[in-house]
XYZ file of C-alpha atoms in Angstrom:
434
model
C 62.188 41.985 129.182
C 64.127 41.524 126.328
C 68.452 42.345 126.090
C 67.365 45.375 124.117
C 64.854 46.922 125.826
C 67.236 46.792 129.012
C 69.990 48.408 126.924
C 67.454 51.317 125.736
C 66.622 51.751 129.228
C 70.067 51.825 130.725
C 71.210 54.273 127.571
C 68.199 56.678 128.568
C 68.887 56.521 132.242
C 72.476 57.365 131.041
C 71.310 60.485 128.881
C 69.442 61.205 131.962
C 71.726 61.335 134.439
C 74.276 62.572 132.105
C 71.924 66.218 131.639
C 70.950 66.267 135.489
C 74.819 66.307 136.238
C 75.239 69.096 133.307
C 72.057 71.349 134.900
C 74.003 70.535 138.590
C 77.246 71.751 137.349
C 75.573 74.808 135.751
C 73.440 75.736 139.080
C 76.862 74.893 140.790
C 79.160 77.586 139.006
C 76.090 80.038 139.206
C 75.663 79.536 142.771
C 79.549 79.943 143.432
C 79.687 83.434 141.278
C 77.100 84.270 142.712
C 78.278 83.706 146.342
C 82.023 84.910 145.504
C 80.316 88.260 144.058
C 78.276 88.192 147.497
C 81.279 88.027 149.494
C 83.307 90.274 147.842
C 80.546 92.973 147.978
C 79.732 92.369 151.427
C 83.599 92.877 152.325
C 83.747 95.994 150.353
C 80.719 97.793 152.035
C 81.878 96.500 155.820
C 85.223 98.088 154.911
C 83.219 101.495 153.449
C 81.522 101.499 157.048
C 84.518 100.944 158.729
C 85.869 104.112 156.615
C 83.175 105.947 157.228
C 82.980 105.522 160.825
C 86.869 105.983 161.323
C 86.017 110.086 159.180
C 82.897 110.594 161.466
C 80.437 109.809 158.563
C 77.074 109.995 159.917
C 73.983 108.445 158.070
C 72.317 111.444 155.466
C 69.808 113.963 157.211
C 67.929 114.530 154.435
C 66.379 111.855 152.401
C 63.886 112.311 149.150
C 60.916 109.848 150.152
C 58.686 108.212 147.529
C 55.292 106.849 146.716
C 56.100 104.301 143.622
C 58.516 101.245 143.162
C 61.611 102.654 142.137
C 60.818 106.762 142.713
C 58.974 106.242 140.007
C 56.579 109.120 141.051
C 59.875 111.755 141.423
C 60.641 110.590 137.746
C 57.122 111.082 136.392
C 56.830 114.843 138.384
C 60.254 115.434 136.805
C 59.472 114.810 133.300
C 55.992 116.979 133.685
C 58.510 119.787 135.070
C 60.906 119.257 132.568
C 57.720 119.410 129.793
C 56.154 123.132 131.347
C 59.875 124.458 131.950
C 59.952 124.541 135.583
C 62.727 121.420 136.292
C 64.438 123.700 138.373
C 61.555 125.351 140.321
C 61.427 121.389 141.194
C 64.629 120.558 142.133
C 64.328 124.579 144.528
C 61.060 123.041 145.920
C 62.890 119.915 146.868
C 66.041 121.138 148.603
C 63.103 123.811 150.220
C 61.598 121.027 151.835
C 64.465 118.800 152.294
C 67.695 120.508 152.776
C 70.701 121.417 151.110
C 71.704 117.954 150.815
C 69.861 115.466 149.975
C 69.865 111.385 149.190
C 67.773 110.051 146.408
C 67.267 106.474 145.282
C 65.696 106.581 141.657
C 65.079 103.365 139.738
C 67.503 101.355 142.509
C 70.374 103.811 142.107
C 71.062 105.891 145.123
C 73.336 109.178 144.726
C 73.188 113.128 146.383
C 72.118 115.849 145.290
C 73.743 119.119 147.055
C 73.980 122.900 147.077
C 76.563 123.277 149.760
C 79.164 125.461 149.305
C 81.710 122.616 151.241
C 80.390 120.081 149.382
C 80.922 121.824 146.042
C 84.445 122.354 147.275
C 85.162 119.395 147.674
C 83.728 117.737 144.463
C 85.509 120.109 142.083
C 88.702 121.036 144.180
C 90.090 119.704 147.414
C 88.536 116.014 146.545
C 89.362 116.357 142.667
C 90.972 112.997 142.417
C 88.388 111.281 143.859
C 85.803 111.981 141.275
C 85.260 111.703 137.458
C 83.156 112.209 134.857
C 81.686 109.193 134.485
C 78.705 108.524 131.972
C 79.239 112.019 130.186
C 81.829 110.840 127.340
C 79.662 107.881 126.126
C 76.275 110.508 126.543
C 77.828 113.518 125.163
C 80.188 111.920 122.681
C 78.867 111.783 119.560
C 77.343 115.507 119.814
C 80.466 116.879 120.577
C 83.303 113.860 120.148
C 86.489 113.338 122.540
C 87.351 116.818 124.088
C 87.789 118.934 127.007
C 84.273 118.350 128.105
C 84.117 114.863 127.968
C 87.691 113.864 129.184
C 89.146 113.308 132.608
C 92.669 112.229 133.842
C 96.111 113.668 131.009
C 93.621 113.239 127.857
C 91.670 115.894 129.635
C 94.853 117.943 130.372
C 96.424 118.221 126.919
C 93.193 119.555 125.938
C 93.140 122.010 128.399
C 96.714 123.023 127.745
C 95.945 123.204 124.168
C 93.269 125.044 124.529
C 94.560 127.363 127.248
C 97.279 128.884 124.720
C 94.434 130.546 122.657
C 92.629 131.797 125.772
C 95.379 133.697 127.254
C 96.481 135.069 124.415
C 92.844 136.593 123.895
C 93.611 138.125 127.580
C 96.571 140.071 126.462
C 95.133 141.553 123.128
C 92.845 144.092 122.418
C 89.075 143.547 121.162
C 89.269 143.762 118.144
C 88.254 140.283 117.401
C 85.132 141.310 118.489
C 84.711 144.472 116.330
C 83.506 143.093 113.038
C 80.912 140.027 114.684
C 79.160 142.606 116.889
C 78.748 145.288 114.233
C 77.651 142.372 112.204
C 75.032 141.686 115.620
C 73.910 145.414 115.382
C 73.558 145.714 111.790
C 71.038 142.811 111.501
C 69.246 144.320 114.959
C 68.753 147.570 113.076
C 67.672 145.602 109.849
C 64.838 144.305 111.817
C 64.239 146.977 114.027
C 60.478 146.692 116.213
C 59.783 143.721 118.774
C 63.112 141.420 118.556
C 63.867 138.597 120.595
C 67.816 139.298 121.192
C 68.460 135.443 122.119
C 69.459 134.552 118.654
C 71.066 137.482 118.214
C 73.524 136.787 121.011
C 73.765 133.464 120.198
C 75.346 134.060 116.476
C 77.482 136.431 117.943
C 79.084 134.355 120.400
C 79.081 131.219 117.658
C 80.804 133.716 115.377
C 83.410 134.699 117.665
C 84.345 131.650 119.202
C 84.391 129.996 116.346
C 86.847 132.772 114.515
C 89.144 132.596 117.899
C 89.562 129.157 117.622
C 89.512 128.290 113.765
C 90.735 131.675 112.597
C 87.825 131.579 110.558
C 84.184 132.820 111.427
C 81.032 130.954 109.845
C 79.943 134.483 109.643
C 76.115 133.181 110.859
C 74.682 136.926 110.568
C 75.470 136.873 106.427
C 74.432 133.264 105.684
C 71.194 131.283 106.098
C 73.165 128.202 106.291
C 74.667 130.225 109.504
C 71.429 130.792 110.865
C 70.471 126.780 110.671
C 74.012 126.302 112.860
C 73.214 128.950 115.111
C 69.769 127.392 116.290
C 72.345 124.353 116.881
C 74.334 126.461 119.141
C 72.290 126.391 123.073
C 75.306 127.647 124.854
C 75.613 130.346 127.784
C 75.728 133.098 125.099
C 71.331 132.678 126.224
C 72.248 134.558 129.596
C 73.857 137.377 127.744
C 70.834 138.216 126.237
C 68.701 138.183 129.721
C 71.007 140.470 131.244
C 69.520 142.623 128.568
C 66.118 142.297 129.962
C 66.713 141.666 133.868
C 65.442 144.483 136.142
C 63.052 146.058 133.089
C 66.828 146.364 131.210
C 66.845 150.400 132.824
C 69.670 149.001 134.801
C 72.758 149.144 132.519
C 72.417 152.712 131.611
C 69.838 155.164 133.672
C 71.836 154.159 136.917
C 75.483 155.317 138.121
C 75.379 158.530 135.582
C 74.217 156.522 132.711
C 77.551 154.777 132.933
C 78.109 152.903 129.230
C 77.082 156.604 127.282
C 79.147 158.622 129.676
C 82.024 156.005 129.301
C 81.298 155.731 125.166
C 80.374 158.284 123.659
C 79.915 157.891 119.823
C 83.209 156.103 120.485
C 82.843 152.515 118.675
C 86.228 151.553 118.923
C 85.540 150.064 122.677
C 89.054 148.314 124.457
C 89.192 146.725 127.539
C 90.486 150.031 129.444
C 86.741 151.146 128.405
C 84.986 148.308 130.034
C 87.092 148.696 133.153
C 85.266 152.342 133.730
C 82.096 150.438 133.741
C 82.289 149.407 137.000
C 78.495 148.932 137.078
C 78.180 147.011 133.916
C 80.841 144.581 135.552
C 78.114 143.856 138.766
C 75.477 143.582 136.260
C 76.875 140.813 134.699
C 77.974 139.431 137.995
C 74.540 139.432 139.605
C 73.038 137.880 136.319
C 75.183 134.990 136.568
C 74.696 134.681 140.235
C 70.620 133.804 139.255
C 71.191 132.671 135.750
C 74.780 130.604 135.742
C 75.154 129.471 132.377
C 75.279 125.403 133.675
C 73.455 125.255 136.208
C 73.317 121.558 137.079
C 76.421 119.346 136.701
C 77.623 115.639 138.486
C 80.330 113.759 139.251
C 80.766 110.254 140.232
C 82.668 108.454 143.082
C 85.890 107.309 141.913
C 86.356 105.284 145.165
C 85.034 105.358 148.326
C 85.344 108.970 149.921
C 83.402 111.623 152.630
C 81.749 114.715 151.410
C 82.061 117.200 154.857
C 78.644 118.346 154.764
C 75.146 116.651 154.814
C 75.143 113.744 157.468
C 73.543 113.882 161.187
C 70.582 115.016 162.262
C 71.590 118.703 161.333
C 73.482 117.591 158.099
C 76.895 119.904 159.478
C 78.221 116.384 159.947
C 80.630 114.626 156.930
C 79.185 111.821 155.004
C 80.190 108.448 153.507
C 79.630 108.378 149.575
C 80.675 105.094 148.346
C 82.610 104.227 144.392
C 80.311 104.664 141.608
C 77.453 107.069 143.527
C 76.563 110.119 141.510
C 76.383 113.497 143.377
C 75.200 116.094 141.311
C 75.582 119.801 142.636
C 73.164 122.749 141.853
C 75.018 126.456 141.185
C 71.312 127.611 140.577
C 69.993 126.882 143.863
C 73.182 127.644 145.646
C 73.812 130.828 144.445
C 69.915 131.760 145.356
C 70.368 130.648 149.358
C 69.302 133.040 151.416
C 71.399 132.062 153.929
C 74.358 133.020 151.835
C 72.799 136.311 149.761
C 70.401 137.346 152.228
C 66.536 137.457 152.556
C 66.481 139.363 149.237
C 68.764 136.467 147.140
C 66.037 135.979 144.696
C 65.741 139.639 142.907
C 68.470 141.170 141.105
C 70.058 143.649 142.938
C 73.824 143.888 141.497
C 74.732 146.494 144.523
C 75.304 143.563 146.410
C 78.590 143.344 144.727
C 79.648 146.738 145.659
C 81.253 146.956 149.255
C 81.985 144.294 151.224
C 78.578 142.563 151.652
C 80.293 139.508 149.669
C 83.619 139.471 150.313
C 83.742 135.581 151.498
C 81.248 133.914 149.153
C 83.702 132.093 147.624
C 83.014 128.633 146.244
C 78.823 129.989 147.207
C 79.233 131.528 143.551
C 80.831 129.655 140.768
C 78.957 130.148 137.403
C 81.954 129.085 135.555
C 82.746 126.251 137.811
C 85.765 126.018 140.110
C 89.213 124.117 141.141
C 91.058 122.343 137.985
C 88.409 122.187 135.550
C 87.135 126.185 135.952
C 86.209 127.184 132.807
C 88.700 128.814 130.646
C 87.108 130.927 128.718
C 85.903 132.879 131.748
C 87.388 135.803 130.276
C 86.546 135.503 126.818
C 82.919 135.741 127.733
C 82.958 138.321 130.028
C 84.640 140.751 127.567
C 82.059 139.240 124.814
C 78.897 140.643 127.289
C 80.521 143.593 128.063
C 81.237 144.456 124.501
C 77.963 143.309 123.001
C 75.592 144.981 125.762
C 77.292 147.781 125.557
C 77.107 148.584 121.779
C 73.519 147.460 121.847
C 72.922 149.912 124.435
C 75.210 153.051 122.690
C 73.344 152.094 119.752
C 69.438 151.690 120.932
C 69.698 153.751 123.925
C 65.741 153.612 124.205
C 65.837 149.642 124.338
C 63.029 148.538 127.059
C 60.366 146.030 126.996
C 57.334 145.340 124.725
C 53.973 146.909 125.360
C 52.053 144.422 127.488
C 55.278 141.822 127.855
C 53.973 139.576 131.159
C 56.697 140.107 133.780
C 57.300 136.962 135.920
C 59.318 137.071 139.227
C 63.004 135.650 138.788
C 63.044 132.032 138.397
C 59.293 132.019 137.521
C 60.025 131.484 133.919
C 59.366 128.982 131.252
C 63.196 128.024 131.294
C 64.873 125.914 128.433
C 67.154 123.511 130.408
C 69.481 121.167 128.447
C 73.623 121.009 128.924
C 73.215 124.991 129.526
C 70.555 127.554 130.676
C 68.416 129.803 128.702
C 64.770 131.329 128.629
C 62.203 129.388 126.900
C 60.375 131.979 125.878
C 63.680 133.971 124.336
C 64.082 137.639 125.661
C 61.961 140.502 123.327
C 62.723 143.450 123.416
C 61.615 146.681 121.512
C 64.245 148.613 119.524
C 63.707 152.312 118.684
């Protein structure tokens, strides 16, 4: 063998052993992240144990089964739900079978899902600062940028703060803000007169008003086309106004009680707020509406660190359970505020009489359809009045509103429903004006 075949050898062996020691070192550091990331992990969840055990955490009741890798099946029935408008017949037939609690792993995430009064408590009020936002600012940012809805922590509370000013100052003034946007409303109702589907119509007014309020300037949607393109845009609560126009064959707001808004009214179109406080009925009507139709009906929050919801673990689920940092629990204001347990054997028709009395006296955080604790919605007011105000000029004005000729009537929750941030019928809410 010649002195440079040996020195071509020994310089490949070289390069050799030179890339086997690179790949070693490589497999090395992976192996050591890997078993550093192992350990700390494994630490963290015996300490989460250990915290759970020393609250009297007990292991969920009520877990969501599944047939496919991943709960790939629940996501597949979901989207089909989500596609005929029944998500949240789903989610009811769920919790039906399951309880009010429930733990779900979905594509290797595990999180709750709850309807529990306690629970609901705790993730909006007396456990405030253990939860957050999470995913919603990068999700919902770019529809509608850095604000109140998407912040947590002091960004969140100078916007609240900000935007409280405006709010209470609407609480201390008379309606007339809502004079010329309503009459604006009944003016293009009367234009079109027949079979109308009052969802748009409600949804311009409120986009007109709250809009005006905060801007000082309306986009006047009822005058322009362009206003009517923006208006579409606009899927916010203002949809349950309109049901409570149509809820219990819409004879409600005025045959009961004395005919209450005509007898209150008049011809009088100048309506204040010491008006609306003699409608005593009109103020159940709304209440009941948003007991089965709150305006968000599904919302989440995620696990700032590890913490104990009180409800939802042992073999009865009364007993507290361990959720750990970064676990979603999403909590259902529709299906809460339906329990029969809580509204009786009768929670799923509309009866607002069981508002009068004391019947529900201590539902308390069972009925939150504008959310509860720090983050309750301010303009609670504001659309309260707005209802009030709009039904009951639609009513002075077509005081022989009632439903189509041969308009199908489904049971309460039986709907086609339109499900996206907020709640609203997908098949809009006709009427027939006389």
């Amino acid at each position: 063998m010649s002195v440079n075949s040996l020195g071509e050898q020994g310089e490949s062996t070289y390069k050799l052993t030179k890339i086997t020691s690179l790949w070693l070192l490589i497999i090395f550091i992976f192996c050591s992240a890997w078993a550093h990331r192992y350990t700390i992990k494994t630490t963290k969840y015996r300490a989460d144990i250990e915290f759970g055990k020393r609250n009297g955490c007990r292991p969920p009741a009520f877990v969501l089964s599944y047939k496919w890798p991943f709960g790939l099946d629940v996501v597949r029935r979901g989207f089909k739900a989500g596609r005929q408008g029944k998500l949240l017949a789903l989610f009811g037939w769920y919790f039906g079978q399951l309880g009010p609690t429930v733990e779900l792993t979905i594509l290797g995430g595990t999180g709750f899902a709850t309807m529990d009064p306690e629970n609901v408590e705790t993730l909006l009020s007396t456990g405030f600062d253990d939860f957050h936002l999470g995913r919603r600012n990068s999700a919902m940012k770019a529809m509608i940028g850095d604000g109140i809805f998407t912040q947590d922590g002091p960004a969140w509370k100078h916007s609240r703060e900000l935007l409280r000013r405006n709010f209470v100052r609407m609480q201390y003034q008379n309606l007339e803000g809502f004079r010329e946007h309503t009459e604006n409303m009944i003016k293009a109702l009367q234009d079109s007169a027949g079979i109308v589907d009052l969802q748009p119509f409600f949804y311009r007014l409120t986009l007109d008003t709250t809009i005006a309020m905060i801007l000082g300037q309306s986009v006047e949607s009822f005058r322009h086309e362009l206003g009517d393109l923006f208006s579409r845009s606009f899927d916010r609560a203002s949809s349950v106004t309109a049901q409570r126009l149509r809820l219990g064959d819409v004879y409600w707001a005025y045959v009961p009680k004395g005919c209450e808004v005509t007898s209150v009214l008049g011809d009088d179109k100048d309506i204040t707020r010491a008006h609306i406080q003699r409608m005593p009925y009109l103020h159940i009507v709304l209440k009941e509406t948003l007991r089965l139709y709150p305006p968000v009906p599904l919302n989440t929050r995620f696990c700032k660190h590890v913490t104990v919801l009180p409800r939802g673990g042992g073999p009865d689920g009364l007993s507290p359970m361990l959720v750990r940092e970064g676990m979603p629990v999403a909590y259902s204001v529709y299906h809460m505020q339906r329990r029969e347990d809580l509204y009786g054997p009768d929670a799923a028709s509309f009866r607002p009489e069981r508002w009068e009395g004391s019947e529900l006296v201590d539902i308390k955080w069972a009925y939150l359809p504008f959310n509860g604790g720090p983050r309750m919605c301010l303009g609670k007011d504001f659309g309260l009045m707005l209802a009030s105000y709009g039904i009951a000029r639609v009513i002075q004005t077509f005081p022989n509103l009632k439903l189509p000729p041969g308009e199908k009537w489904e049971d309460l929750g039986a709907e086609r429903q339109h499900l996206t941030i907020v709640l609203s019928n997908a098949d809009g809410c006709k009427v027939l004006l006389e």
